[in-house]
Coordinates of N, CA, C and O in Angstrom, one line a residue:
X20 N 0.8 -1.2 0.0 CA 0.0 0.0 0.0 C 0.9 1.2 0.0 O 1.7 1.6 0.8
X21 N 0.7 1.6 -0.7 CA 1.6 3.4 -0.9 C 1.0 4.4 0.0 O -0.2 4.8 0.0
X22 N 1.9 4.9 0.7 CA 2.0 5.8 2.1 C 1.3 6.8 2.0 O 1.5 7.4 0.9
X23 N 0.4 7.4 2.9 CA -0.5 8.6 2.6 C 0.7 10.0 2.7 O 1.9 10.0 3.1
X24 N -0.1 11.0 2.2 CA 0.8 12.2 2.1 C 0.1 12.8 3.4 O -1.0 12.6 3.8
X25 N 1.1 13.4 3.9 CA 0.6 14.9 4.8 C -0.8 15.7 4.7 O -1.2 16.4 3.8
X26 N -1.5 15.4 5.9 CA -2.4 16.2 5.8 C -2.3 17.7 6.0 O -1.1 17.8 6.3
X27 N -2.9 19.4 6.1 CA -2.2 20.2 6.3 C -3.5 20.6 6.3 O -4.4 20.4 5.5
X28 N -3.5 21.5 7.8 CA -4.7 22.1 8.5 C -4.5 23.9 8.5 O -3.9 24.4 9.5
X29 N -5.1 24.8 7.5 CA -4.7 26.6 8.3 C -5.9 26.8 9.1 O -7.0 26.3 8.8
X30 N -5.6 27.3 9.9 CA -6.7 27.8 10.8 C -6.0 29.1 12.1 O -5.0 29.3 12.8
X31 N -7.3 30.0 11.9 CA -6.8 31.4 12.8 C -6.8 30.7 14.6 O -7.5 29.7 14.9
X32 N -6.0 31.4 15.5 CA -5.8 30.2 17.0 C -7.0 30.2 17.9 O -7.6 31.1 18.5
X33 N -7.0 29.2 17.9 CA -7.9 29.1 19.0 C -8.3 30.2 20.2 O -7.7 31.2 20.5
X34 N -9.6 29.9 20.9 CA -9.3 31.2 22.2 C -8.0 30.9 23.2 O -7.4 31.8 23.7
X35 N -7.7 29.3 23.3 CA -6.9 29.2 24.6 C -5.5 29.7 23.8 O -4.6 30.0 24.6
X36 N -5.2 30.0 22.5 CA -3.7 30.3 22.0 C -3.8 31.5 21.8 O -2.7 32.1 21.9
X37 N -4.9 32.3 21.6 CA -5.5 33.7 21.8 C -4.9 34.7 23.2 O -4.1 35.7 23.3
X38 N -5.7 33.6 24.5 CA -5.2 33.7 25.7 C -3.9 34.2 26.4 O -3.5 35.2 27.0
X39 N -3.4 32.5 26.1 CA -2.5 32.6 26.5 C -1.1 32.3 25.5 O -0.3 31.4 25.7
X40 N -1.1 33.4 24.4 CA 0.5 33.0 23.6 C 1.7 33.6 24.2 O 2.8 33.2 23.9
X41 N 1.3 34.6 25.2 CA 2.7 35.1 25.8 C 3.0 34.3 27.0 O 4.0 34.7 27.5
X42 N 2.3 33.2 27.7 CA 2.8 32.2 28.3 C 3.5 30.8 28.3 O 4.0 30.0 29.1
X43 N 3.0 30.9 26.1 CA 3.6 29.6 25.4 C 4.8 30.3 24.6 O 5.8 29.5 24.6
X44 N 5.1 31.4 24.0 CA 5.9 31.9 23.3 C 6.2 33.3 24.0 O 5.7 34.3 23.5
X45 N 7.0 33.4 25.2 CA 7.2 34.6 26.2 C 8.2 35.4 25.1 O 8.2 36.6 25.2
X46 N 8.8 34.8 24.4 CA 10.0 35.6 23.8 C 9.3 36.9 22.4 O 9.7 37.8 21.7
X47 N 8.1 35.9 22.6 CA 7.0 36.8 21.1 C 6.7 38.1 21.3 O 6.2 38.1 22.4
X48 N 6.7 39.5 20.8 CA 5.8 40.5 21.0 C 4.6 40.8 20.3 O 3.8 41.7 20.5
X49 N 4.5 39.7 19.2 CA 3.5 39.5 19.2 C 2.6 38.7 19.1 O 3.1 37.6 18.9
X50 N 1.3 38.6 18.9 CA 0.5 37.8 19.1 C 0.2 36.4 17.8 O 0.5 36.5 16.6
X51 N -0.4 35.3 18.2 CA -0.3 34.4 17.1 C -1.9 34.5 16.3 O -3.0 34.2 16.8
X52 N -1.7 35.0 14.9 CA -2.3 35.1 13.9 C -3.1 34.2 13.3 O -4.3 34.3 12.9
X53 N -2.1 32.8 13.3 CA -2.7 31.5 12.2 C -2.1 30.4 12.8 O -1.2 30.7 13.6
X54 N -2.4 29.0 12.4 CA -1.9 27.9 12.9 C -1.6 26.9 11.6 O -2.4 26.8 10.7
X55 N -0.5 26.3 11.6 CA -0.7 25.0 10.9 C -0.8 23.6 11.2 O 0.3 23.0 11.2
X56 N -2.2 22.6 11.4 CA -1.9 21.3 12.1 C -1.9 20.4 10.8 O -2.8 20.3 10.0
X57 N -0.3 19.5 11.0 CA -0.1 18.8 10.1 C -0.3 17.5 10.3 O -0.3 17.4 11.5
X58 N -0.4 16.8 10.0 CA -1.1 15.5 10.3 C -0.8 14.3 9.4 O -1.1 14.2 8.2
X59 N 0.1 13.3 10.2 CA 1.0 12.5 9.1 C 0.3 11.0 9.5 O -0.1 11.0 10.7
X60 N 0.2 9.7 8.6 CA -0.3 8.7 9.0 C 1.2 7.8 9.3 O 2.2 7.6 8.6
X61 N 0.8 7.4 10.4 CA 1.6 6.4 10.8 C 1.4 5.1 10.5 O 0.2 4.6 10.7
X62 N 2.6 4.2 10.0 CA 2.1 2.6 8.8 C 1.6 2.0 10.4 O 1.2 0.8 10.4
X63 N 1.8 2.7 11.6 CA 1.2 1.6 13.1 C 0.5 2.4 13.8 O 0.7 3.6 13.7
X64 N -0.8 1.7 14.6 CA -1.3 2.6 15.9 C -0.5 2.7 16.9 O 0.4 2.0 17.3
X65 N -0.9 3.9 17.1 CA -0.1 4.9 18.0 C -0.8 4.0 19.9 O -0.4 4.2 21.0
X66 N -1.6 3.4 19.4 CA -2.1 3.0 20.6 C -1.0 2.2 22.0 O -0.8 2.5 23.1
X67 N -0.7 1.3 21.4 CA 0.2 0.5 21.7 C 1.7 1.0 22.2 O 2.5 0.8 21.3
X68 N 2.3 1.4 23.2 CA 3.6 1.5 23.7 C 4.6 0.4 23.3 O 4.9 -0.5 24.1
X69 N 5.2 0.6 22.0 CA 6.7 -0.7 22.0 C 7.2 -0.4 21.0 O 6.5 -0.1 20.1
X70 N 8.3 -0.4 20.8 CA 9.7 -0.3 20.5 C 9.4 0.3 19.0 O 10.0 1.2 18.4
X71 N 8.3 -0.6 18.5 CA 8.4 -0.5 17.0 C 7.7 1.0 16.7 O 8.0 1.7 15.7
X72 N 6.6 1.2 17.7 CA 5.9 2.4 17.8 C 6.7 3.6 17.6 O 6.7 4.4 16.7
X73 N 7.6 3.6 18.9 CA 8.1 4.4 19.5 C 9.3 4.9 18.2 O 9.7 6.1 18.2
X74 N 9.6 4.1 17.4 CA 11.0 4.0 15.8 C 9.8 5.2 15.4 O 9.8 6.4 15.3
X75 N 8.6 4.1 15.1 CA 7.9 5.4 13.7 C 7.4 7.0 14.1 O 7.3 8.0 13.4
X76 N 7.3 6.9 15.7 CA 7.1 8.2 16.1 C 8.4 9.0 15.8 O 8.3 10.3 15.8
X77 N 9.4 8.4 15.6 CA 10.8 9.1 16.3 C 10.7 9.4 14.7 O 10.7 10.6 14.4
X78 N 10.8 8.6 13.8 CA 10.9 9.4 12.1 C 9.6 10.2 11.9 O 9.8 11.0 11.0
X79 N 8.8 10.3 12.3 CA 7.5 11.1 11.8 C 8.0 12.3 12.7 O 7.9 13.4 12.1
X80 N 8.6 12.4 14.1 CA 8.9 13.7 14.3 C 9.9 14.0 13.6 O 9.7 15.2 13.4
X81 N 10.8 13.7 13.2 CA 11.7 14.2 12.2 C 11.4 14.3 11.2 O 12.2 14.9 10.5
X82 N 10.3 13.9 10.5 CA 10.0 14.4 9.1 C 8.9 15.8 9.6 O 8.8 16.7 8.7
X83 N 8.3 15.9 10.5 CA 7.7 17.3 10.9 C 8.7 17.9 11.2 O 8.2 18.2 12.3
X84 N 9.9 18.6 11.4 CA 11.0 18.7 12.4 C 11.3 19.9 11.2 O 11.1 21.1 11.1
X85 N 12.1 18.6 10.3 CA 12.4 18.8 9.0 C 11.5 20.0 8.5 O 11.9 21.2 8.6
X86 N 10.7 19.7 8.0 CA 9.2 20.4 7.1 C 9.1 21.8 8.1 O 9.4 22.9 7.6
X87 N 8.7 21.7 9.3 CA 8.6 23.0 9.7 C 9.5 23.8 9.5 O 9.1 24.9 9.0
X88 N 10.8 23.6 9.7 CA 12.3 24.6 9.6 C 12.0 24.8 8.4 O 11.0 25.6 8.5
X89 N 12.1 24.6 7.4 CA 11.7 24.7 6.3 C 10.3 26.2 6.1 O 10.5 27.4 5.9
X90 N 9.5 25.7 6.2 CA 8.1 26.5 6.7 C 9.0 28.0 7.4 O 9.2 29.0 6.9
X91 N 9.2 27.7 8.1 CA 9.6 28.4 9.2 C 10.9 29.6 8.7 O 10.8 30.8 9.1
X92 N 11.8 29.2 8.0 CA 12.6 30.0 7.5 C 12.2 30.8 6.4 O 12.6 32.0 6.1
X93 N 11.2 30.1 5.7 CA 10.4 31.0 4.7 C 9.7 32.4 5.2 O 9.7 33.6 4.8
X94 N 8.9 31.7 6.3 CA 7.8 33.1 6.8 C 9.1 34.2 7.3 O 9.3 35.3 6.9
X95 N 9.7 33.4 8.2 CA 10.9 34.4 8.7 C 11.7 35.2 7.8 O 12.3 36.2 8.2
X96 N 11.6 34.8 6.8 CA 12.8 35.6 5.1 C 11.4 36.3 5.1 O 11.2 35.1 5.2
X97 N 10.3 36.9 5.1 CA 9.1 37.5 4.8 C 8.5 38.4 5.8 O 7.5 39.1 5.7
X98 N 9.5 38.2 7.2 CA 9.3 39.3 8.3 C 8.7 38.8 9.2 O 9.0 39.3 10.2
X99 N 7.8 37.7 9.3 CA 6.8 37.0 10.4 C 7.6 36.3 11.4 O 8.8 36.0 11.2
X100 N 7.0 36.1 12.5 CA 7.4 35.6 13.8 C 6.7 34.3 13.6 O 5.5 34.4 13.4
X101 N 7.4 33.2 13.6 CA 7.5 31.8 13.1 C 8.2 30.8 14.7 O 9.2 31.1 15.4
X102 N 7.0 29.5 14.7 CA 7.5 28.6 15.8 C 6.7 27.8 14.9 O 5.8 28.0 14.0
X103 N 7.5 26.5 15.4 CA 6.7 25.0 15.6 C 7.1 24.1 16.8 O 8.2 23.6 17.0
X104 N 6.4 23.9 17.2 CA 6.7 22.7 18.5 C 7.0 21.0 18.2 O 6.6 20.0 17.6
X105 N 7.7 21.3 18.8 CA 8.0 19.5 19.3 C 7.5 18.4 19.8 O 7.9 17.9 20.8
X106 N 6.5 17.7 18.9 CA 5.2 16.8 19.3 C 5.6 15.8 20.6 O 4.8 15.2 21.3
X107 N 7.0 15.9 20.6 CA 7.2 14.7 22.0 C 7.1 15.9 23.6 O 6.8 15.7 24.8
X108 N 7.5 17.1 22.8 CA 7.5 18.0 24.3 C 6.2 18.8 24.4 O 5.7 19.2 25.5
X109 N 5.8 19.1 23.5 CA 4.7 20.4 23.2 C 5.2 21.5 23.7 O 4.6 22.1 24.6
X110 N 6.6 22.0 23.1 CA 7.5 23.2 23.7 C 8.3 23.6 22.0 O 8.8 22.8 21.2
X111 N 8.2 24.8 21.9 CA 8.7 25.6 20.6 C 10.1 25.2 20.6 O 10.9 25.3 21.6
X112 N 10.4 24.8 19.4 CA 11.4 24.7 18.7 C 12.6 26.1 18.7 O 13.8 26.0 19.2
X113 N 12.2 27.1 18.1 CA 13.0 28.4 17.5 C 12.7 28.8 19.0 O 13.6 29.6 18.9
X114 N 12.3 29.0 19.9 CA 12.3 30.0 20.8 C 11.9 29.3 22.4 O 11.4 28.2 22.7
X115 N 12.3 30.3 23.1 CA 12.7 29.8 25.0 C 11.3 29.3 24.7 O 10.5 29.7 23.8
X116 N 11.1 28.2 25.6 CA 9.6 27.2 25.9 C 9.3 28.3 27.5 O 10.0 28.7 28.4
X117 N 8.1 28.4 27.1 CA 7.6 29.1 28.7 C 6.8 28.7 29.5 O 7.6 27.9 30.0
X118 N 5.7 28.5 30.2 CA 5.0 27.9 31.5 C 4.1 27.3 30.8 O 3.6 26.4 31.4
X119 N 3.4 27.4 29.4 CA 3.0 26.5 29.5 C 3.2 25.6 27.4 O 3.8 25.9 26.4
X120 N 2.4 24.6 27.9 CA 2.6 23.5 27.1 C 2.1 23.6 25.4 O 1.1 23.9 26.1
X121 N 1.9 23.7 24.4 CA 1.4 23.2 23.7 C 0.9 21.8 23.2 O 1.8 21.1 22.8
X122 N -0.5 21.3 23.2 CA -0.9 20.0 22.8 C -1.5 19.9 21.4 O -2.6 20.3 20.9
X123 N -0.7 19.5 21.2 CA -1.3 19.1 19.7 C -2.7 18.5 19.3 O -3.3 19.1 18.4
X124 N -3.1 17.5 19.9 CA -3.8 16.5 20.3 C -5.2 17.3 20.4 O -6.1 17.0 19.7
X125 N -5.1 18.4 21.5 CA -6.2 19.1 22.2 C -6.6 20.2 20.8 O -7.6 20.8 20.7
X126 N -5.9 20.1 20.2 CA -6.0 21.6 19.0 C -6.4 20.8 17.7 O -7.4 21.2 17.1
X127 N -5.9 19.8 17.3 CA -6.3 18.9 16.5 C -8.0 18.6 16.8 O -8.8 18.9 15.9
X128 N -8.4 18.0 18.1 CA -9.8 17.7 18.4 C -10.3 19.1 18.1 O -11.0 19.1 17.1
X129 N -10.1 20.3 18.8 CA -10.5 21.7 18.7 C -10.7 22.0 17.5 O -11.8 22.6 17.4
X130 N -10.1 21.8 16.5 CA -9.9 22.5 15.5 C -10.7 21.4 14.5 O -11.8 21.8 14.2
X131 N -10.2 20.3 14.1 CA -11.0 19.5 13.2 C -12.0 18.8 13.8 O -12.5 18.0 13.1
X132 N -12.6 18.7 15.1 CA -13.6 18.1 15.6 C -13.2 16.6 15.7 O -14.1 15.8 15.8
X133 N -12.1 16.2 15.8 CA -11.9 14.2 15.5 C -12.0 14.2 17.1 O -11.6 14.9 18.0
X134 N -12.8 12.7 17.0 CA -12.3 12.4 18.6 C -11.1 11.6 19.0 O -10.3 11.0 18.4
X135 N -11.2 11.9 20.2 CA -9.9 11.4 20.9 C -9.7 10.2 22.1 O -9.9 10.8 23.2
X136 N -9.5 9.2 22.3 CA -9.4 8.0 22.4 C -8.0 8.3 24.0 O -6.8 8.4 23.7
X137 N -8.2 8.3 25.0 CA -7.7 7.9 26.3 C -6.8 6.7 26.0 O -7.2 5.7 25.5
X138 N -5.5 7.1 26.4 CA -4.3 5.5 26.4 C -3.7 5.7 27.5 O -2.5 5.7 27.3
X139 N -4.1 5.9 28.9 CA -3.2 5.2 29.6 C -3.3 7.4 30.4 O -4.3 8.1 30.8
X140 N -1.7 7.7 30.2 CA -2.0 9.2 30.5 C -2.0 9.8 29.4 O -2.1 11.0 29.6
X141 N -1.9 9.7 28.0 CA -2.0 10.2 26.6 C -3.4 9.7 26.1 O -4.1 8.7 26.4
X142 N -3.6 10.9 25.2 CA -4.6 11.0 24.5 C -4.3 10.6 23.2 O -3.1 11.0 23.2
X143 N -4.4 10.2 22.3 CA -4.6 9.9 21.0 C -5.7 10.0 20.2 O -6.8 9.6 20.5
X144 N -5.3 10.7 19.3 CA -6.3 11.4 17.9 C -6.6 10.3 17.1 O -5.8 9.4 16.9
X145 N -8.0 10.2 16.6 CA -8.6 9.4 16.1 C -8.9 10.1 14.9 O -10.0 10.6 14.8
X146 N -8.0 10.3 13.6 CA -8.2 10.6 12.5 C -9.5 9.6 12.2 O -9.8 8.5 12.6
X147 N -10.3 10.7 11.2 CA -11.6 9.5 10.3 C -11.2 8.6 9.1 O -12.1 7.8 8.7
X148 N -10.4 8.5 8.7 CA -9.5 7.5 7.9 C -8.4 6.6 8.2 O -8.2 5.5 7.8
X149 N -7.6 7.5 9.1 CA -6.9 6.7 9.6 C -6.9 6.0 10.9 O -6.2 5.1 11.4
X150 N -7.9 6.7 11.4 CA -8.0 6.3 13.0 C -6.8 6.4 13.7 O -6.3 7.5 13.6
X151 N -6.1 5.3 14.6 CA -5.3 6.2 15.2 C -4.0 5.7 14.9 O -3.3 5.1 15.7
X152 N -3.5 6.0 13.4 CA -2.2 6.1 12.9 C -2.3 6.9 12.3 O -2.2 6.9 11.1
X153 N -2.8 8.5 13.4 CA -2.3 9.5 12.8 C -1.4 10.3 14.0 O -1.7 10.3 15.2
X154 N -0.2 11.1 13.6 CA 0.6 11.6 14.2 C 0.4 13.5 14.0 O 0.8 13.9 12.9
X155 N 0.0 14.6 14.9 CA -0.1 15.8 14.7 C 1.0 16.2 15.3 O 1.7 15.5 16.0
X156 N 1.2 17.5 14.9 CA 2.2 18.6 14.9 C 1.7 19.7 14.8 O 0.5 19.7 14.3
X157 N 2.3 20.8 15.0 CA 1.9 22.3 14.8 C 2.9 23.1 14.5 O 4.0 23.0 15.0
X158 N 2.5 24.5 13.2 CA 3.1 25.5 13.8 C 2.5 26.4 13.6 O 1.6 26.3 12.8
X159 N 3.1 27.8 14.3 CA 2.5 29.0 14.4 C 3.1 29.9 13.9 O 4.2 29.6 13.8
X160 N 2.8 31.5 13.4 CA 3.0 32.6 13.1 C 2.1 34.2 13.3 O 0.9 34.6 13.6
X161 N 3.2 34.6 13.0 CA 2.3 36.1 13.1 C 1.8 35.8 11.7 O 1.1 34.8 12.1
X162 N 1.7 35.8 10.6 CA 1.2 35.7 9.8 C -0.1 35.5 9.5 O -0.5 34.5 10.1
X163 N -1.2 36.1 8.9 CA -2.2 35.8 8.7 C -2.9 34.5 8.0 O -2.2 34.3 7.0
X164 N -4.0 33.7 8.1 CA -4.3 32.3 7.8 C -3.9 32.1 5.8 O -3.5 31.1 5.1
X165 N -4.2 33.9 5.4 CA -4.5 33.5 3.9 C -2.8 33.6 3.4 O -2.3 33.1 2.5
X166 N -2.2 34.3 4.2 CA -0.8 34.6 3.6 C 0.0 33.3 4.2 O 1.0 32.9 3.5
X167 N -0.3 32.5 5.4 CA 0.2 30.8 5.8 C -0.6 30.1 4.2 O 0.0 29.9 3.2
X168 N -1.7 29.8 4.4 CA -2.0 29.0 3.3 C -1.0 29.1 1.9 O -0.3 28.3 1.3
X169 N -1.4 30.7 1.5 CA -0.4 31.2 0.2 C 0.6 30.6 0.1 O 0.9 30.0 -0.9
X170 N 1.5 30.7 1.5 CA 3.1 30.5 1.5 C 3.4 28.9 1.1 O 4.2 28.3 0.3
X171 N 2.4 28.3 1.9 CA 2.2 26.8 1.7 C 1.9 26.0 0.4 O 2.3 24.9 0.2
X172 N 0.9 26.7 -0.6 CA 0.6 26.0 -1.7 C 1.8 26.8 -2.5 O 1.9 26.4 -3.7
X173 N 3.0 28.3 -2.0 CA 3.4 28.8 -3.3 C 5.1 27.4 -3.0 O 5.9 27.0 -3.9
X174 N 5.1 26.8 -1.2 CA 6.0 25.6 -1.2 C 5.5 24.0 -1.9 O 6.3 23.1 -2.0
X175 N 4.3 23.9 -2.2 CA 3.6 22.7 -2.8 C 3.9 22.1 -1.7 O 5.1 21.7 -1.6
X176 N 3.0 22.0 -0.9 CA 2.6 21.8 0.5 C 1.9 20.6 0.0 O 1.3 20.8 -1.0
X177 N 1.8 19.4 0.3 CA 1.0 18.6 0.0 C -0.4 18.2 0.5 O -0.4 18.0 1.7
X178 N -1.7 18.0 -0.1 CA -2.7 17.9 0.6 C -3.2 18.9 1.4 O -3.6 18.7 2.6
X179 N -3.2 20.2 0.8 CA -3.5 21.5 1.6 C -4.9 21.7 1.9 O -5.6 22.1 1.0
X180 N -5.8 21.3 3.5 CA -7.0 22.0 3.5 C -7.0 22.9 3.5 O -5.8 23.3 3.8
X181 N -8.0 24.1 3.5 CA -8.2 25.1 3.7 C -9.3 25.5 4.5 O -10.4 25.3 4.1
X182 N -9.2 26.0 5.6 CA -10.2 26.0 6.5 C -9.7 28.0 7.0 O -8.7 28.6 7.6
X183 N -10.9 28.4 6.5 CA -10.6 29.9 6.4 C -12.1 30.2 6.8 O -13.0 29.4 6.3
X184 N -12.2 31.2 7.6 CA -13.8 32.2 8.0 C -13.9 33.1 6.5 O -15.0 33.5 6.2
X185 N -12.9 33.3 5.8 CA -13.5 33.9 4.9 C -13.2 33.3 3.0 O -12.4 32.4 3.1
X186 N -13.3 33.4 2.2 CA -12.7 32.5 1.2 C -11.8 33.4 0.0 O -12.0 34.5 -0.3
X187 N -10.9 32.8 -0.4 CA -10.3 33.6 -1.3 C -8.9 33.7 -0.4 O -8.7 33.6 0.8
X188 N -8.0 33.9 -1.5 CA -7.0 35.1 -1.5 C -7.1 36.3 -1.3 O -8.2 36.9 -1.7
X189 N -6.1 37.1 -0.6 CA -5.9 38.5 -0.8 C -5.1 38.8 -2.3 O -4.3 37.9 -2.7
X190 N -5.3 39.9 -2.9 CA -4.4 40.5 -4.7 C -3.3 40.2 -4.3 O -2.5 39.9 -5.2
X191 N -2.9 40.0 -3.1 CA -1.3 40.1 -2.9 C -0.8 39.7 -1.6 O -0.3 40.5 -0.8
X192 N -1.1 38.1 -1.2 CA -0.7 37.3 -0.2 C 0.4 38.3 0.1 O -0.2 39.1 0.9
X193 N 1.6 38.7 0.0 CA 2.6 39.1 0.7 C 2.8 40.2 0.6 O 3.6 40.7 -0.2
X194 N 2.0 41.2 1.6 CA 1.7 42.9 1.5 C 3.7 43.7 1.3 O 4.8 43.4 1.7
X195 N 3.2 44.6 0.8 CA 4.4 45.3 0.8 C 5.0 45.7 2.4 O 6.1 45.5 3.0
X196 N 3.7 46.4 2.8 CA 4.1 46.4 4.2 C 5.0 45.6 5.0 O 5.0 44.4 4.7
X197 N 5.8 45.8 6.0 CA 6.4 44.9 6.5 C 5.7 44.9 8.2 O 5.3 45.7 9.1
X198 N 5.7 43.1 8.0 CA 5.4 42.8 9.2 C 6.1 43.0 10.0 O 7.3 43.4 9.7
X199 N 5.7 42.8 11.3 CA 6.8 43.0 12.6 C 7.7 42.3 12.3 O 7.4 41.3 11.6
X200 N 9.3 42.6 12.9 CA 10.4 41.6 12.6 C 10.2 40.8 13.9 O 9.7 41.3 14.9
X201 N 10.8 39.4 13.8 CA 11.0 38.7 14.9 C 12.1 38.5 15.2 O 12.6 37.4 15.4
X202 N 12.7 40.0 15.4 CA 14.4 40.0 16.0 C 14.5 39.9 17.7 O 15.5 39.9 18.2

């Protein structure tokens, strides 16, 4: 069976990332704009704690790892304040981790509605296709949802949803204006 591609979620943040982003990203001045939940299938359920699990978790975070820095240096060459977290820690990559956590898991259910399945003290995402060999990740930016989406289909992002309050492009995803820097 030939391996599913990357799912890819834009969406503006939640109230609790609304809340509280200067207690997840203290180093930010400013606030988080848009989100991206990427969502990779795992060839195993994630259910099961063993050895073999734990191998495909460990390449699936490295292929999100990968892909974000990527993402991530782009928005940043474009002026935006750019993170992705670390699906084993739920703590930002590019910048100091602060009091509290990011869960993937909880933003995934929040955001696409999937339920979520109790293992022990972990929660696991119950994709509708894959059930639960799916693996999420996140990242975030100042950037707005249509100019993340833009940046994403102008990298051929694979499997791009789009989940926007409003539809369309802006004339010019990448305003002349310059966004805040994230110096």
């Amino acid at each position: 069976m030939a391996p599913f591609l990357p799912q890819i979620s834009i969406h503006s943040p939640t109230a609790f990332l609304q809340q509280h982003w200067r207690q997840i990203l203290p180093s930010w001045s400013v606030p988080v704009q848009a989100l991206a939940l990427y969502l990779q299938y795992s060839p195993v359920s994630l259910c099961d704690r063993t050895a073999n699990t734990e191998q495909h978790k460990a390449i699936l975070r490295q292929n999100f790892l990968t892909q974000a820095e990527q993402w991530s240096t782009a928005l940043e060459g474009l002026g935006y304040w750019v993170d992705y977290f670390d699906p084993k820690f739920g703590t930002p990559v590019r910048s100091p981790a602060g009091l509290q956590l990011l869960d993937d898991v909880a933003l995934a259910q929040q955001l696409l509605h999937f339920p979520v399945q109790a293992q022990g003290e972990c929660k696991l995402l119950c994709h509708p296709a894959w059930g639960t060999h799916v693996f999420p990740s996140t990242l975030v930016t100042s950037a707005s949802p249509p100019i993340l989406t833009r940046l994403m289909a102008c990298l051929r992002s694979p499997q791009l949803w789009i989940n926007l309050s409003s539809s369309g492009f802006p004339q010019n995803p990448f305003p002349s204006d310059s966004p805040p820097s994230p110096s």
